[in-house]
Short mmCIF file of C-alpha atoms in Angstrom, two decimals:
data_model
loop_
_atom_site.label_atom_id
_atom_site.label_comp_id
_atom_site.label_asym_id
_atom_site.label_seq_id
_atom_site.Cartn_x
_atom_site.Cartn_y
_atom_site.Cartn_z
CA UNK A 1 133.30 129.03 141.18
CA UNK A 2 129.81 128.52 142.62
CA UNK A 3 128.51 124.82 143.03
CA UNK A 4 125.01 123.43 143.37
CA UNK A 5 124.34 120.21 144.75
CA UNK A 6 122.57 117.75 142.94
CA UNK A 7 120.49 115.32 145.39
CA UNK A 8 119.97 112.33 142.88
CA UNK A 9 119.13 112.57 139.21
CA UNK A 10 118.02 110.83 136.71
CA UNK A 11 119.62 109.97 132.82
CA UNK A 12 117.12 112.02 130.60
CA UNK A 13 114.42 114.09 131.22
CA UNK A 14 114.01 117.09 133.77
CA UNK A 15 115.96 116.05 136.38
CA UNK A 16 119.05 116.07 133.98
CA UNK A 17 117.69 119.02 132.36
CA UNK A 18 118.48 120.48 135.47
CA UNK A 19 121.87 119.95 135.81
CA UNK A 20 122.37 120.82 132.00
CA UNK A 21 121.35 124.06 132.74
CA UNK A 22 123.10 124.81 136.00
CA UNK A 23 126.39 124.21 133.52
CA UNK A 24 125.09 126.56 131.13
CA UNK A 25 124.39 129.49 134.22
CA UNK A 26 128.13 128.44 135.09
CA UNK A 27 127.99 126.64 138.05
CA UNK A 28 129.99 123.88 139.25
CA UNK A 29 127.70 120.89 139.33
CA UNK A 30 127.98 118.27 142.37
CA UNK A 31 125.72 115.14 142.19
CA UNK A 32 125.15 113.14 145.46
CA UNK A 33 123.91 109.86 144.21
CA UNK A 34 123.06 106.05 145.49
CA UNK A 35 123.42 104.52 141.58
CA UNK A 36 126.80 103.49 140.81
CA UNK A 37 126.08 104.31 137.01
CA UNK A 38 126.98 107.81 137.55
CA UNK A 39 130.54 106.57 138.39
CA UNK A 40 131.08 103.88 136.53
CA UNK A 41 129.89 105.86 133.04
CA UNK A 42 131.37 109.13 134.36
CA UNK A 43 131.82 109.67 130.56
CA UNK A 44 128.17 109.71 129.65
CA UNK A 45 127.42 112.03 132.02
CA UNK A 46 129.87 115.02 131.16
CA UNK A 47 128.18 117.85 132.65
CA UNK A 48 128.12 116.74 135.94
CA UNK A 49 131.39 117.76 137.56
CA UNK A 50 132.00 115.49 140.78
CA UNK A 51 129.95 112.73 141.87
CA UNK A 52 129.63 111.91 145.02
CA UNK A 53 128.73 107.91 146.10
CA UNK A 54 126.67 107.98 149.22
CA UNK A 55 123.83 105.99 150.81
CA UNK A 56 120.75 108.50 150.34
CA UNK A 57 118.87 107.44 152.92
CA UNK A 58 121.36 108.16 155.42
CA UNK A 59 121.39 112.13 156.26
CA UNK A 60 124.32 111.76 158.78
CA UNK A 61 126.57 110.51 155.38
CA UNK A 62 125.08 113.33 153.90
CA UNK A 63 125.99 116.15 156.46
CA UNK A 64 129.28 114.30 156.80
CA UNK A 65 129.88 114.88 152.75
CA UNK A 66 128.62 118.78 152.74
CA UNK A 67 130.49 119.55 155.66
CA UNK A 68 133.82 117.66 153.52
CA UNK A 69 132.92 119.98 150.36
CA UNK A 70 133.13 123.28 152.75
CA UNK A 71 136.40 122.35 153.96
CA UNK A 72 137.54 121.65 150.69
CA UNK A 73 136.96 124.97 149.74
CA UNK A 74 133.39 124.81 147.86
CA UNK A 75 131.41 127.61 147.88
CA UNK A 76 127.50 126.17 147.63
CA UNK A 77 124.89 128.21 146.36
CA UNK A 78 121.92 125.83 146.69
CA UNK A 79 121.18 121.88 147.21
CA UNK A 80 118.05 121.03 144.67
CA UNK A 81 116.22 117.85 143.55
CA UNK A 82 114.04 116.97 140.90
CA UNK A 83 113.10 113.41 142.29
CA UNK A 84 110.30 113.21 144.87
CA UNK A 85 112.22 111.42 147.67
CA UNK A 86 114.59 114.31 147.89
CA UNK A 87 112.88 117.76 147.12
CA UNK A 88 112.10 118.34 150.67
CA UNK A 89 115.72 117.45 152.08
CA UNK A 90 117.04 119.70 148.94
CA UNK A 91 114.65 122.59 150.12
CA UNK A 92 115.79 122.06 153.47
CA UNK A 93 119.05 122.45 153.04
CA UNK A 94 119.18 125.52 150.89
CA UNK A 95 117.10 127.01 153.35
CA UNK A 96 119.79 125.87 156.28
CA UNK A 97 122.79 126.32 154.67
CA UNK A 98 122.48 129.21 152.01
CA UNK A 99 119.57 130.92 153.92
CA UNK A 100 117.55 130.91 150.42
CA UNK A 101 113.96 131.57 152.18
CA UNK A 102 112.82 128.52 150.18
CA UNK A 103 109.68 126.93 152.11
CA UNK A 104 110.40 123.09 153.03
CA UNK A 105 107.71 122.60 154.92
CA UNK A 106 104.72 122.49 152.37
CA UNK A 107 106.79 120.01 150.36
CA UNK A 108 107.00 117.50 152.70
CA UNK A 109 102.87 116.98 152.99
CA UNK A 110 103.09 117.20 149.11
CA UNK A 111 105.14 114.01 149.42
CA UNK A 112 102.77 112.07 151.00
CA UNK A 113 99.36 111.58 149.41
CA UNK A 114 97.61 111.00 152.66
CA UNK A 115 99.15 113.89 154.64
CA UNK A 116 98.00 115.94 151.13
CA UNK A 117 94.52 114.88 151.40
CA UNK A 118 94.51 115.25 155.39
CA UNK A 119 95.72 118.94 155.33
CA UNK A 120 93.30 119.78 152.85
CA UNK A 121 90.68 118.07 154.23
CA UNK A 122 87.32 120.19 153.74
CA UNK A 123 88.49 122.07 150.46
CA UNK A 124 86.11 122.46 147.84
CA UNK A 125 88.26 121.34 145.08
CA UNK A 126 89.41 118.02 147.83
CA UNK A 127 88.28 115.01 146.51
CA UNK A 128 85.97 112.57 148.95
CA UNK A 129 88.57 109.98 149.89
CA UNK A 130 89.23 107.80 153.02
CA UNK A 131 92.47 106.36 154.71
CA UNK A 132 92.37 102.24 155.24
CA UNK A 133 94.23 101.85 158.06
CA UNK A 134 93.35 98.17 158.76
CA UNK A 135 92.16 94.57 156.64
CA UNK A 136 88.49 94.83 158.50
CA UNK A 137 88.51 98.23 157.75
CA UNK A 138 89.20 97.92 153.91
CA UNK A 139 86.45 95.31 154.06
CA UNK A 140 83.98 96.79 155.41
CA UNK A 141 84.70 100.06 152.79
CA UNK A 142 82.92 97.30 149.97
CA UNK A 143 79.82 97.79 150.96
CA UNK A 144 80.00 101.40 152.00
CA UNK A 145 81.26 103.22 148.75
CA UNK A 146 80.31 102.66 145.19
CA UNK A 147 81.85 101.41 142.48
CA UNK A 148 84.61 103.06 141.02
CA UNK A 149 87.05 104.30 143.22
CA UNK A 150 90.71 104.81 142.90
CA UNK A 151 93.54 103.16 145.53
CA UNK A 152 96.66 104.66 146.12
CA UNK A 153 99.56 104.32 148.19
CA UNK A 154 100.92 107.23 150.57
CA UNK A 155 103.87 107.64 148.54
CA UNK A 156 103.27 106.34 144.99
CA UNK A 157 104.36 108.04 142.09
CA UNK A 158 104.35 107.56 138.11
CA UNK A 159 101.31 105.92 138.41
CA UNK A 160 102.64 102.53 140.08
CA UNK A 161 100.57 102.53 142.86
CA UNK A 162 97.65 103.95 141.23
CA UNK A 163 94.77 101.15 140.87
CA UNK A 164 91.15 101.80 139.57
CA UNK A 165 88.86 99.72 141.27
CA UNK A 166 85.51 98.59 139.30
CA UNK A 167 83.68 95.95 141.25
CA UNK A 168 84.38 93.32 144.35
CA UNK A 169 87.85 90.97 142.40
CA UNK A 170 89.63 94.34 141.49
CA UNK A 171 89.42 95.45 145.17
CA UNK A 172 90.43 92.62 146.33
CA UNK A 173 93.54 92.60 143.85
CA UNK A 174 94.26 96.05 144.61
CA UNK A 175 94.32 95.81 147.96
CA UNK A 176 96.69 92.36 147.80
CA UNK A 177 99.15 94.29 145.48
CA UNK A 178 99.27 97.32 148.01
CA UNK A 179 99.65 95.29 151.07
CA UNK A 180 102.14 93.08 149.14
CA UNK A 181 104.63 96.01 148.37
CA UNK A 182 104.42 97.01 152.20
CA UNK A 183 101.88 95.27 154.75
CA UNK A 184 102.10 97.75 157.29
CA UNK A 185 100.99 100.64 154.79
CA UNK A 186 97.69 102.73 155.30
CA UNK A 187 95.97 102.52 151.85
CA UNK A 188 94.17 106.01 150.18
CA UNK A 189 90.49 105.49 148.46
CA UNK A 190 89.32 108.59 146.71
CA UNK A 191 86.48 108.88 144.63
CA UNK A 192 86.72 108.34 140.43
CA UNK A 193 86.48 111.50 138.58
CA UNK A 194 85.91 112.06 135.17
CA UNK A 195 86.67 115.09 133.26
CA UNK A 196 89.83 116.17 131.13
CA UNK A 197 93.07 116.29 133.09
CA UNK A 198 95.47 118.73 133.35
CA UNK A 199 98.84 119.28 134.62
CA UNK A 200 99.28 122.54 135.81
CA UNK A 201 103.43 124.24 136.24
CA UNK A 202 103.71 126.58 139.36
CA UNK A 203 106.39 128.58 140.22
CA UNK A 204 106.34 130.65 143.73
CA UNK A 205 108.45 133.46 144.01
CA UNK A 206 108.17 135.79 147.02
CA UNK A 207 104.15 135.04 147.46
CA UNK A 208 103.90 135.72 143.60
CA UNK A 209 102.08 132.77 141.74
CA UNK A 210 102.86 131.82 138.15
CA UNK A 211 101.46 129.29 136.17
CA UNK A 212 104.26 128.65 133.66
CA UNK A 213 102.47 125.87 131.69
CA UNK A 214 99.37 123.93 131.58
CA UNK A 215 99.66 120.78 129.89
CA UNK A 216 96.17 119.00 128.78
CA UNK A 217 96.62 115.02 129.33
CA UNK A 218 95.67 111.93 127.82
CA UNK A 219 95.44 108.92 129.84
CA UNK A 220 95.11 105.21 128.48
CA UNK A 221 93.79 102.78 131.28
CA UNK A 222 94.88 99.52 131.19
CA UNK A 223 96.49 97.57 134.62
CA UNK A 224 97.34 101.27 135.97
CA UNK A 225 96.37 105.01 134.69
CA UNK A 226 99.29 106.14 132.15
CA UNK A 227 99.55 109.23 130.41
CA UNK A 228 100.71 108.56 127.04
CA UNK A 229 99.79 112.15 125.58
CA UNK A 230 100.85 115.49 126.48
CA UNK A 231 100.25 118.69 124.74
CA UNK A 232 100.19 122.67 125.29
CA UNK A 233 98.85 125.09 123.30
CA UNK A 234 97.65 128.37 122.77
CA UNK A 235 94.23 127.13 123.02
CA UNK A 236 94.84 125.89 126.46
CA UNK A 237 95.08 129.51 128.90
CA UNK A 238 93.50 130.23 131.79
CA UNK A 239 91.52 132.67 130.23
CA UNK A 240 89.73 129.86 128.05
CA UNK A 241 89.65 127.59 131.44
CA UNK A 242 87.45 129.32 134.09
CA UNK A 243 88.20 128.75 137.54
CA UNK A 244 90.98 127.13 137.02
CA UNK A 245 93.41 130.02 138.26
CA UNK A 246 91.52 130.97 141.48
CA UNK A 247 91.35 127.36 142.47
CA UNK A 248 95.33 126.83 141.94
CA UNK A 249 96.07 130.29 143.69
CA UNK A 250 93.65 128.50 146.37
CA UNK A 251 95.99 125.23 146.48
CA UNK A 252 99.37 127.66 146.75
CA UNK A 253 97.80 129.71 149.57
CA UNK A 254 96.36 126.83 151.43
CA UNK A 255 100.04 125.45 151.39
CA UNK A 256 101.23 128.53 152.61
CA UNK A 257 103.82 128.13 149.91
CA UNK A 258 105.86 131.43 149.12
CA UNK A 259 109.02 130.25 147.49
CA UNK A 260 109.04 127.44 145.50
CA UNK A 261 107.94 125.27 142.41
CA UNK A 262 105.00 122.72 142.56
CA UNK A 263 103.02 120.42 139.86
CA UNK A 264 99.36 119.67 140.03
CA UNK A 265 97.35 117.25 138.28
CA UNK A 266 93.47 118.63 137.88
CA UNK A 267 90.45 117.30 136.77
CA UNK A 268 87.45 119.68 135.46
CA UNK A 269 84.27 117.86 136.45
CA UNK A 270 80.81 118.59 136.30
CA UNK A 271 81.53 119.80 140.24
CA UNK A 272 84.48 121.98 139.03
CA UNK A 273 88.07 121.80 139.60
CA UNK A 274 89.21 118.59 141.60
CA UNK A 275 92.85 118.00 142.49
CA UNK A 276 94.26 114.76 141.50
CA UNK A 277 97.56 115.30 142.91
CA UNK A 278 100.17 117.64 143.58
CA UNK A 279 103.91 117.00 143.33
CA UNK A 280 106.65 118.69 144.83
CA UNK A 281 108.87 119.95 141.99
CA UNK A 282 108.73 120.09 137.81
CA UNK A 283 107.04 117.22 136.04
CA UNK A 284 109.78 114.94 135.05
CA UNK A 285 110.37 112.82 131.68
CA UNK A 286 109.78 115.48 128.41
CA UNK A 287 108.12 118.06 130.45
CA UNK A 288 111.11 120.74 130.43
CA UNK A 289 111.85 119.99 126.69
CA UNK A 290 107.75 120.51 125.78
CA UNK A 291 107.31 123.84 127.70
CA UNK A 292 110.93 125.44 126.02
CA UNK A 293 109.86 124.35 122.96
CA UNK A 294 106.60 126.16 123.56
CA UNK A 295 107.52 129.16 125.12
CA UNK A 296 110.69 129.57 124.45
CA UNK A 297 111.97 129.30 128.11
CA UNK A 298 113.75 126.54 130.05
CA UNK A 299 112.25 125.74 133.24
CA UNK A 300 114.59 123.41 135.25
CA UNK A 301 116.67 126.87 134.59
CA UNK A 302 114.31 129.15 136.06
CA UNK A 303 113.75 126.72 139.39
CA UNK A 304 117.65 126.65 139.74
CA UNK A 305 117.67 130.43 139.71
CA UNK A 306 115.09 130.39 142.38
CA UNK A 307 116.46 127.86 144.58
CA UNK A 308 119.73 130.04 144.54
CA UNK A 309 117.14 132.92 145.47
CA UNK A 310 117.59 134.71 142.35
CA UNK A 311 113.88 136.32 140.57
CA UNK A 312 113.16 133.22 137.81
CA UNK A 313 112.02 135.32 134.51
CA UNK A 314 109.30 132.96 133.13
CA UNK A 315 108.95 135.53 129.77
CA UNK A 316 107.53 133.42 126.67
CA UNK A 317 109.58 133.95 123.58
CA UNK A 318 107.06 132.66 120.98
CA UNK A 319 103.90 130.06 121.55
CA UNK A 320 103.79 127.02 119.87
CA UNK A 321 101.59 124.11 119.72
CA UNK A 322 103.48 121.31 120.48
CA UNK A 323 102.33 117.19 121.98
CA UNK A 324 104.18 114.47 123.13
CA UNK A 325 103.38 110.72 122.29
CA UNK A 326 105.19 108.11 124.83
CA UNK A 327 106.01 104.87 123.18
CA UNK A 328 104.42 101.79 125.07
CA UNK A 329 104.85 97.80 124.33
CA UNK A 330 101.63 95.96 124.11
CA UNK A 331 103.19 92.58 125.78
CA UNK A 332 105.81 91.19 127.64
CA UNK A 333 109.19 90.62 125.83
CA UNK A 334 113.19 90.44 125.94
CA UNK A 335 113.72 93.38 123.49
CA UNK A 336 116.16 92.77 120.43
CA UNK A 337 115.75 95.74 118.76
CA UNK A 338 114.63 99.02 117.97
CA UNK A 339 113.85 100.55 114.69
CA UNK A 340 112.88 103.79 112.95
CA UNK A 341 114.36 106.56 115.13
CA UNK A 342 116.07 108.42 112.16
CA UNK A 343 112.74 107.95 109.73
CA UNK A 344 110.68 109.04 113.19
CA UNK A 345 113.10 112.18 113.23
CA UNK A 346 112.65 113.07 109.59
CA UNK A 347 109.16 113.46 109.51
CA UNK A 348 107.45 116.55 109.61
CA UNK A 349 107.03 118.38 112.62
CA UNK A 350 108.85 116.57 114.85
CA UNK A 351 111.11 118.03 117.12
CA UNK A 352 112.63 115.11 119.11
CA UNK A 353 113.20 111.45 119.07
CA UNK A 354 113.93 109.55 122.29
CA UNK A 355 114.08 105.36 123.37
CA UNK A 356 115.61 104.48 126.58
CA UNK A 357 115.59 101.12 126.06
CA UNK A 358 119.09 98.33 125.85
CA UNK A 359 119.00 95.42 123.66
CA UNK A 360 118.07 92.58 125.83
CA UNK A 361 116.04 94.58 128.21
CA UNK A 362 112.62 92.94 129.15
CA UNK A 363 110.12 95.57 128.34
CA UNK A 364 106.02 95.34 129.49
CA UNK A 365 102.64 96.87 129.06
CA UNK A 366 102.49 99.55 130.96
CA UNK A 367 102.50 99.19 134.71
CA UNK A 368 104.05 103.02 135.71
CA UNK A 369 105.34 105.64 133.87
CA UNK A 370 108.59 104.43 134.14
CA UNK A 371 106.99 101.45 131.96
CA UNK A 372 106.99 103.99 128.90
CA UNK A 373 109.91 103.45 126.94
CA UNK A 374 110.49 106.94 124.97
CA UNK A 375 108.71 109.42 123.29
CA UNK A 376 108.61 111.62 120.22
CA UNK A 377 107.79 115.48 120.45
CA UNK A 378 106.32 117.31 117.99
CA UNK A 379 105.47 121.33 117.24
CA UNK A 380 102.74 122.88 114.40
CA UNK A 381 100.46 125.87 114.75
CA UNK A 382 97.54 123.84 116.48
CA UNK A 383 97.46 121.12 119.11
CA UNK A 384 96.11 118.68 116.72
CA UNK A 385 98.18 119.27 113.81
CA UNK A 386 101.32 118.84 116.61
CA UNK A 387 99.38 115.59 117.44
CA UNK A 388 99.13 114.07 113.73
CA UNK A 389 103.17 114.89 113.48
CA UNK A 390 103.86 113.21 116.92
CA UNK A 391 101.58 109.96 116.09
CA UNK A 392 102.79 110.35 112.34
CA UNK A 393 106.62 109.69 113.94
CA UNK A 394 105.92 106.97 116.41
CA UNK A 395 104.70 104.87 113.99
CA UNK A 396 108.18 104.71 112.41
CA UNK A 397 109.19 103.20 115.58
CA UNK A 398 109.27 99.29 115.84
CA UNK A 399 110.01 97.60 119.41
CA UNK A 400 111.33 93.91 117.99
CA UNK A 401 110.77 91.34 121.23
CA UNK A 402 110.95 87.84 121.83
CA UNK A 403 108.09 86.43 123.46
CA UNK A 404 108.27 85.28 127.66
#
């Protein structure tokens, strides 16, 4: 039996989805993983075949480990990752091992938000930004760019090191959190853009770009940017969004990315298409769940198939409107309970009901993504009919806390 190789996962969402599907294709499924979960609740996790302990950060461990699964016999088709810290060593691999012609090297400037805006310094659809690489430095950037801008660390994701700065205090504050988290870290200011947002799917195969989803966004601001609304619909194609395909296919091309998958954030602005961000790999949390129901297609599958150098068939099935509401807390509690899942499943329209929250948890407003605490999914013939049913279900949901 074939195996793929599982660098870190997740419990839910597309990073699981992942290795649910490379059971279904009928592979043996190896996880190499840092979180002692995986072992110690080997029962939760029955799809995943062997888990491997291992310190993640050291690659020696992890040559050491392949090099014991060859001997023992293993036949390895591909190494993949759905996590950020570990696409590019996945895609290296592959490429090394299985000779997949998978192309590591674009994914390792997607990892770092600096190197991203760097190597595409000049673009058109590049926002204005600037690298703060010192205290006198960040300083001095007060009185030489107007209010708002956006700070970012190199390597944030899920929004967590994501501030919007609006006048002299919130600078300051963002620029103490930043520098608390890592004092030796250059700091990213890009301009504030305003427009819808978009998250846009990309699969590469053999120089051939696909979009296989674009997902329209809705963002609540409060201490950080979180998206707490997805949806896709027929509405939403690039044939109703001009520009938007030529300035992706620019992205891919300026990469030089020919085999792989990709995510991009984009903004439409009264300049045209700006890019927010780009990611490495699938959109995590609901995202594979949201585009199968939609299309019909599973697309953790499809990036497994690629990774093992197969042709990924991204053929839609039906179209279906279909949104995502994430479930927030509105302050700062040790949870008790939570109510309402089965009346949030019964109501119409909704497709899915999911809380990834423990009793006795302490739960919080919304500092990353990872501060949403589930979600329910809905489908109907429109986007906002998909909305009413997703809204409709959360509101059956009660998070019971005691105050901190």
């Amino acid at each position: 039996m074939k195996s793929i190789i599982f660098l870190g996962t997740n419990k839910s969402g597309s990073s699981y989805e992942g290795i649910k599907a490379a059971k279904r294709l009928g592979y043996e499924t190896i996880l190499f993983t840092n979180r002692t979960i995986f072992v110690e609740e080997r029962e939760g996790f029955q799809e995943i075949d062997d888990v491997r302990l291992i310190n993640m950060s050291d690659t020696d461990e992890i040559f050491t480990t392949i090099t014991e699964l060859i001997v023992e016999g293993k036949i390895i088709d591909c190494f993949i990752s759905f996590l950020d810290e570990y696409v590019y060593l996945a895609a290296m691999l592959t490429n090394m091992i299985c000779s997949s012609p998978l192309c590591f090297e674009p994914l390792k400037i997607m990892t770092d938000k600096i190197l991203t805006r760097r190597y595409l310094s000049g673009k058109e659809y590049n926002p204005f930004f600037k690298v703060l690489s010192s205290s006198e430095a960040m300083m001095k950037e007060i009185s030489e760019y107007p209010f708002p801008f956006i700070l970012k660390a190199p390597q944030s994701n899920g929004s967590k090191d994501v501030i919007l700065v609006e006048d002299i205090l919130g600078f300051q504050k963002g620029i103490k959190h930043l520098l608390r988290k890592n004092s030796e870290l250059p700091i990213l200011l890009e301009e504030y853009l305003e427009g819808p947002q978009y998250l846009i799917e990309v699969v590469v195969f053999n120089s051939t770009i696909i979009i296989a989803a674009i997902v329209e966004q809705e963002i609540t601001k409060g201490e950080r940017f979180i998206i707490t609304g997805y949806s896709i619909s027929p509405g939403i194609s690039v044939e109703k969004l001009p520009g938007l395909k030529e300035t992706v296919t620019s992205i891919i091309q300026d990469f030089k990315l020919r085999n792989g998958t990709c995510h991009l954030e984009m903004k439409l602005t009264n300049k045209g298409w700006k890019l927010i961000e780009i990611n490495p790999r699938m959109a995590g949390g609901a995202m594979n769940r949201m585009i199968e129901e939609a299309f019909g297609y599973n697309l953790a599958e499809q990036t497994l198939k690629l990774y093992a150098g197969l042709e990924p068939k991204l053929i839609k099935k039906h179209e279906k409107a279909i949104y995502t509401h994430y479930l927030i807390v509105g302050s700062v509690g040790k949870l008790l309970k939570v109510s309402g899942c089965d009346s949030a499943q019964e109501q119409s329209g909704v497709v899915e009901v999911y809380t990834k929250t423990e009793n006795g948890q302490i739960v919080i407003p919304p500092r990353s993504m990872g501060h949403r605490y589930g979600y329910v999914l809905a489908a109907a013939d429109s986007k906002e009919q998909a909305k009413v049913c997703a809204i409709k279900g959360a509101k059956q949901i009660q998070f019971y806390l005691h105050p901190l």
